mmCIF file of C-alpha atoms in Angstrom:
data_model
loop_
_atom_site.group_PDB
_atom_site.id
_atom_site.type_symbol
_atom_site.label_atom_id
_atom_site.label_comp_id
_atom_site.label_asym_id
_atom_site.label_seq_id
_atom_site.Cartn_x
_atom_site.Cartn_y
_atom_site.Cartn_z
ATOM 1 C CA MET A 1 101.533 115.565 147.713
ATOM 2 C CA VAL A 2 102.989 118.489 144.825
ATOM 3 C CA ALA A 3 105.028 121.269 146.573
ATOM 4 C CA HIS A 4 107.307 123.620 145.421
ATOM 5 C CA MET A 5 111.483 124.146 145.967
ATOM 6 C CA ASN A 6 114.040 126.574 145.669
ATOM 7 C CA ALA A 7 117.098 125.883 144.675
ATOM 8 C CA GLU A 8 117.631 127.021 148.828
ATOM 9 C CA ALA A 9 115.543 124.366 148.843
ATOM 10 C CA LEU A 10 116.924 122.168 147.147
ATOM 11 C CA ARG A 11 120.582 121.846 147.803
ATOM 12 C CA SER A 12 118.822 121.544 151.626
ATOM 13 C CA THR A 13 116.920 118.539 151.105
ATOM 14 C CA ILE A 14 119.814 116.595 149.182
ATOM 15 C CA ALA A 15 122.010 118.314 152.205
ATOM 16 C CA SER A 16 119.785 116.791 155.021
ATOM 17 C CA GLY A 17 118.453 113.538 153.593
ATOM 18 C CA GLU A 18 114.485 115.386 154.625
ATOM 19 C CA ALA A 19 112.575 116.823 152.274
ATOM 20 C CA TRP A 20 112.286 121.317 152.473
ATOM 21 C CA TYR A 21 110.193 123.059 149.732
ATOM 22 C CA PHE A 22 109.538 126.532 149.284
ATOM 23 C CA SER A 23 106.465 128.436 149.915
ATOM 24 C CA ARG A 24 105.439 131.180 147.031
ATOM 25 C CA SER A 25 102.596 132.466 149.705
ATOM 26 C CA ARG A 26 104.891 132.599 152.328
ATOM 27 C CA ASN A 27 107.917 133.080 150.737
ATOM 28 C CA ALA A 28 109.972 131.007 153.050
ATOM 29 C CA LEU A 29 112.317 128.584 152.856
ATOM 30 C CA TRP A 30 110.186 125.537 155.112
ATOM 31 C CA ARG A 31 110.935 121.716 155.971
ATOM 32 C CA LYS A 32 108.407 119.544 155.645
ATOM 33 C CA GLY A 33 106.627 118.695 159.468
ATOM 34 C CA GLU A 34 109.153 121.087 161.134
ATOM 35 C CA THR A 35 105.833 122.363 162.694
ATOM 36 C CA SER A 36 102.976 119.371 162.537
ATOM 37 C CA GLY A 37 106.217 116.668 162.751
ATOM 38 C CA GLN A 38 104.782 115.425 160.035
ATOM 39 C CA THR A 39 108.468 114.644 158.707
ATOM 40 C CA GLN A 40 109.509 113.211 155.075
ATOM 41 C CA ARG A 41 113.141 111.136 154.906
ATOM 42 C CA VAL A 42 114.494 111.058 151.902
ATOM 43 C CA VAL A 43 114.735 107.550 150.056
ATOM 44 C CA GLU A 44 115.551 108.286 146.193
ATOM 45 C CA MET A 45 115.047 111.894 144.183
ATOM 46 C CA ARG A 46 114.755 112.040 140.610
ATOM 47 C CA VAL A 47 115.192 114.690 138.253
ATOM 48 C CA ASP A 48 112.665 114.198 134.907
ATOM 49 C CA CYS A 49 113.551 115.380 131.580
ATOM 50 C CA ASP A 50 114.426 119.023 131.267
ATOM 51 C CA GLN A 51 115.572 119.146 134.903
ATOM 52 C CA ASP A 52 112.274 121.510 136.408
ATOM 53 C CA ALA A 53 110.348 118.782 138.384
ATOM 54 C CA VAL A 54 111.621 116.993 141.308
ATOM 55 C CA TRP A 55 110.555 113.269 142.158
ATOM 56 C CA ILE A 56 111.053 112.009 145.847
ATOM 57 C CA ARG A 57 110.342 109.460 147.689
ATOM 58 C CA VAL A 58 110.597 109.352 151.163
ATOM 59 C CA GLU A 59 109.404 108.067 154.295
ATOM 60 C CA GLN A 60 106.538 109.560 155.403
ATOM 61 C CA VAL A 61 106.507 110.009 159.021
ATOM 62 C CA GLY A 62 101.939 110.080 159.752
ATOM 63 C CA ALA A 63 100.946 112.506 156.747
ATOM 64 C CA ALA A 64 101.781 114.268 153.831
ATOM 65 C CA CYS A 65 98.575 116.248 153.871
ATOM 66 C CA HIS A 66 97.022 118.938 156.031
ATOM 67 C CA THR A 67 93.731 117.396 156.080
ATOM 68 C CA ALA A 68 95.651 114.880 157.996
ATOM 69 C CA ARG A 69 94.983 111.843 154.925
ATOM 70 C CA ARG A 70 98.477 110.769 153.953
ATOM 71 C CA SER A 71 98.205 111.383 150.562
ATOM 72 C CA CYS A 72 97.002 114.513 149.431
ATOM 73 C CA PHE A 73 95.110 113.072 145.919
ATOM 74 C CA TYR A 74 92.567 111.018 147.714
ATOM 75 C CA ARG A 75 89.703 111.898 145.567
ATOM 76 C CA LYS A 76 89.213 110.431 142.535
ATOM 77 C CA VAL A 77 88.160 112.029 139.716
ATOM 78 C CA ASN A 78 84.819 110.008 137.721
ATOM 79 C CA PRO A 79 83.908 110.398 133.880
ATOM 80 C CA GLY A 80 80.142 111.252 134.226
ATOM 81 C CA ALA A 81 77.826 111.523 131.114
ATOM 82 C CA GLY A 82 79.121 114.840 128.699
ATOM 83 C CA GLY A 83 82.134 115.485 129.715
ATOM 84 C CA ASP A 84 80.869 116.287 133.964
ATOM 85 C CA ALA A 85 82.802 114.535 136.240
ATOM 86 C CA GLU A 86 82.096 113.379 140.271
ATOM 87 C CA LEU A 87 84.774 112.875 142.851
ATOM 88 C CA SER A 88 84.932 109.912 145.456
ATOM 89 C CA PHE A 89 87.150 110.105 148.051
ATOM 90 C CA VAL A 90 89.646 106.935 147.995
ATOM 91 C CA GLU A 91 92.027 106.212 150.946
ATOM 92 C CA ALA A 92 90.664 109.375 152.747
ATOM 93 C CA GLU A 93 90.895 108.124 156.249
ATOM 94 C CA ARG A 94 92.448 111.424 158.726
ATOM 95 C CA LEU A 95 95.401 110.098 160.539
ATOM 96 C CA PHE A 96 94.962 112.371 163.515
ATOM 97 C CA ASP A 97 92.321 115.310 164.165
ATOM 98 C CA PRO A 98 93.985 118.342 161.766
ATOM 99 C CA LYS A 99 93.202 121.194 163.602
ATOM 100 C CA THR A 100 95.514 119.535 166.556
ATOM 101 C CA VAL A 101 98.568 119.793 163.918
ATOM 102 C CA TYR A 102 97.286 122.891 161.620
ATOM 103 C CA ARG A 103 96.410 125.882 163.767
ATOM 104 C CA LYS A 104 95.625 128.732 160.900
ATOM 105 C CA MET B 1 105.739 113.261 133.336
ATOM 106 C CA VAL B 2 104.714 116.337 134.572
ATOM 107 C CA ALA B 3 102.931 118.297 132.262
ATOM 108 C CA HIS B 4 100.582 121.338 132.342
ATOM 109 C CA MET B 5 96.829 120.617 132.160
ATOM 110 C CA ASN B 6 94.440 123.675 131.213
ATOM 111 C CA ALA B 7 90.321 123.780 131.951
ATOM 112 C CA GLU B 8 90.789 122.832 127.855
ATOM 113 C CA ALA B 9 93.207 119.801 128.451
ATOM 114 C CA LEU B 10 91.348 118.825 131.856
ATOM 115 C CA ARG B 11 88.205 118.691 130.670
ATOM 116 C CA SER B 12 89.413 117.025 127.098
ATOM 117 C CA THR B 13 91.120 113.963 129.583
ATOM 118 C CA ILE B 14 88.335 112.715 131.068
ATOM 119 C CA ALA B 15 85.694 113.521 127.860
ATOM 120 C CA SER B 16 87.656 111.426 126.140
ATOM 121 C CA GLY B 17 89.980 108.931 128.914
ATOM 122 C CA GLU B 18 92.943 109.892 126.615
ATOM 123 C CA ALA B 19 95.928 112.129 128.569
ATOM 124 C CA TRP B 20 95.733 116.631 126.641
ATOM 125 C CA TYR B 21 97.429 119.051 127.765
ATOM 126 C CA PHE B 22 98.484 123.016 127.301
ATOM 127 C CA SER B 23 101.363 123.691 125.981
ATOM 128 C CA ARG B 24 102.718 127.064 127.172
ATOM 129 C CA SER B 25 105.528 127.592 125.343
ATOM 130 C CA ARG B 26 103.221 126.541 122.195
ATOM 131 C CA ASN B 27 99.954 128.407 123.700
ATOM 132 C CA ALA B 28 98.777 125.683 122.450
ATOM 133 C CA LEU B 29 96.243 122.148 123.921
ATOM 134 C CA TRP B 30 97.649 119.488 122.922
ATOM 135 C CA ARG B 31 96.330 114.407 122.852
ATOM 136 C CA LYS B 32 99.710 113.959 124.466
ATOM 137 C CA GLY B 33 100.981 111.229 121.682
ATOM 138 C CA GLU B 34 99.159 112.710 118.480
ATOM 139 C CA THR B 35 102.196 113.346 116.701
ATOM 140 C CA SER B 36 104.433 110.715 117.757
ATOM 141 C CA GLY B 37 102.114 108.052 118.399
ATOM 142 C CA GLN B 38 102.770 107.678 121.972
ATOM 143 C CA THR B 39 99.693 108.045 123.900
ATOM 144 C CA GLN B 40 98.659 107.543 126.734
ATOM 145 C CA ARG B 41 95.145 106.324 128.289
ATOM 146 C CA VAL B 42 93.719 107.058 131.189
ATOM 147 C CA VAL B 43 92.985 104.526 134.118
ATOM 148 C CA GLU B 44 92.699 106.585 137.260
ATOM 149 C CA MET B 45 92.587 110.509 137.597
ATOM 150 C CA ARG B 46 92.627 112.035 141.286
ATOM 151 C CA VAL B 47 92.848 115.101 142.358
ATOM 152 C CA ASP B 48 94.938 116.938 145.637
ATOM 153 C CA CYS B 49 93.842 119.015 148.570
ATOM 154 C CA ASP B 50 93.912 122.380 146.672
ATOM 155 C CA GLN B 51 92.679 120.933 143.872
ATOM 156 C CA ASP B 52 95.177 122.666 141.618
ATOM 157 C CA ALA B 53 97.276 119.368 140.999
ATOM 158 C CA VAL B 54 96.081 116.381 138.885
ATOM 159 C CA TRP B 55 97.561 113.347 139.081
ATOM 160 C CA ILE B 56 96.814 110.146 136.365
ATOM 161 C CA ARG B 57 97.802 106.864 136.492
ATOM 162 C CA VAL B 58 97.720 106.498 132.711
ATOM 163 C CA GLU B 59 98.023 102.849 129.982
ATOM 164 C CA GLN B 60 100.986 104.498 128.513
ATOM 165 C CA VAL B 61 102.185 103.752 124.433
ATOM 166 C CA GLY B 62 105.946 103.124 123.534
ATOM 167 C CA ALA B 63 107.752 105.344 125.666
ATOM 168 C CA ALA B 64 106.187 108.826 128.361
ATOM 169 C CA CYS B 65 109.630 111.111 127.162
ATOM 170 C CA HIS B 66 110.773 112.737 124.512
ATOM 171 C CA THR B 67 114.132 111.859 124.396
ATOM 172 C CA ALA B 68 112.667 107.807 124.994
ATOM 173 C CA ARG B 69 112.697 106.329 128.113
ATOM 174 C CA ARG B 70 109.387 105.039 129.609
ATOM 175 C CA SER B 71 109.707 108.300 132.153
ATOM 176 C CA CYS B 72 110.767 111.477 132.612
ATOM 177 C CA PHE B 73 112.620 110.555 135.400
ATOM 178 C CA TYR B 74 115.576 108.381 134.237
ATOM 179 C CA ARG B 75 117.520 109.979 136.115
ATOM 180 C CA LYS B 76 118.537 109.411 139.708
ATOM 181 C CA VAL B 77 120.208 112.737 142.396
ATOM 182 C CA ASN B 78 122.694 111.461 144.426
ATOM 183 C CA PRO B 79 124.069 113.211 147.311
ATOM 184 C CA GLY B 80 127.293 114.090 147.154
ATOM 185 C CA ALA B 81 130.272 115.370 149.858
ATOM 186 C CA GLY B 82 129.673 118.718 150.993
ATOM 187 C CA GLY B 83 125.829 119.116 149.732
ATOM 188 C CA ASP B 84 126.716 117.871 146.079
ATOM 189 C CA ALA B 85 125.365 115.826 144.103
ATOM 190 C CA GLU B 86 125.265 113.314 141.047
ATOM 191 C CA LEU B 87 123.323 112.018 138.838
ATOM 192 C CA SER B 88 122.665 108.047 137.692
ATOM 193 C CA PHE B 89 120.728 107.238 134.857
ATOM 194 C CA VAL B 90 118.375 104.312 136.267
ATOM 195 C CA GLU B 91 115.793 102.666 133.821
ATOM 196 C CA ALA B 92 116.887 104.750 131.205
ATOM 197 C CA GLU B 93 116.462 102.225 128.689
ATOM 198 C CA ARG B 94 115.710 104.372 125.239
ATOM 199 C CA LEU B 95 112.803 102.137 123.407
ATOM 200 C CA PHE B 96 113.058 103.384 120.296
ATOM 201 C CA ASP B 97 115.187 106.306 118.026
ATOM 202 C CA PRO B 98 114.060 109.793 119.662
ATOM 203 C CA LYS B 99 114.821 110.971 116.215
ATOM 204 C CA THR B 100 112.911 108.697 114.208
ATOM 205 C CA VAL B 101 109.929 110.295 116.287
ATOM 206 C CA TYR B 102 110.069 113.668 117.110
ATOM 207 C CA ARG B 103 111.477 115.533 115.004
ATOM 208 C CA LYS B 104 111.908 119.027 116.102
#
């Protein structure tokens, strides 16, 4: 998954060892899984060369994706003729019914 | 590495099988490695659930990072006391002298 962290989310993640993010649409700090139960324990955290991106390897409870897939990257881009592309599903099994976990 | 793609960069990447990005600071489309030689051949491309992030697995010629490291994520964040953190180098070998490849 890809999500935004602000300074507070980064601090909370480092201090707690659980992944925290900042929702720009809801303008709110957010602990991953706090309502869904799909938490992430940080196993390793790295920063990139210009220190504006953070990569974390996590122990994922259940699914990272709100569609109930383990990863948000469950569709492959297949190049087609003339620069077109088609998507196909890969590792796209749902681990639960997302309606039972995500309500909005 | 993490970099920005606009629609044209995405189209060029799909059509050519080489990674293209869009530099927001230079306001220019950019084929990875076009001046440095450190090109990326696309092995697999995926999109995320809300289709605003692209993940590509590449065959990297040399180093992805402008610091001459294979990856931009060559520093680990180690949690310290009281919410502080320290960085340590991991997989941080330089594959060449970056001054010989990147001039600006």
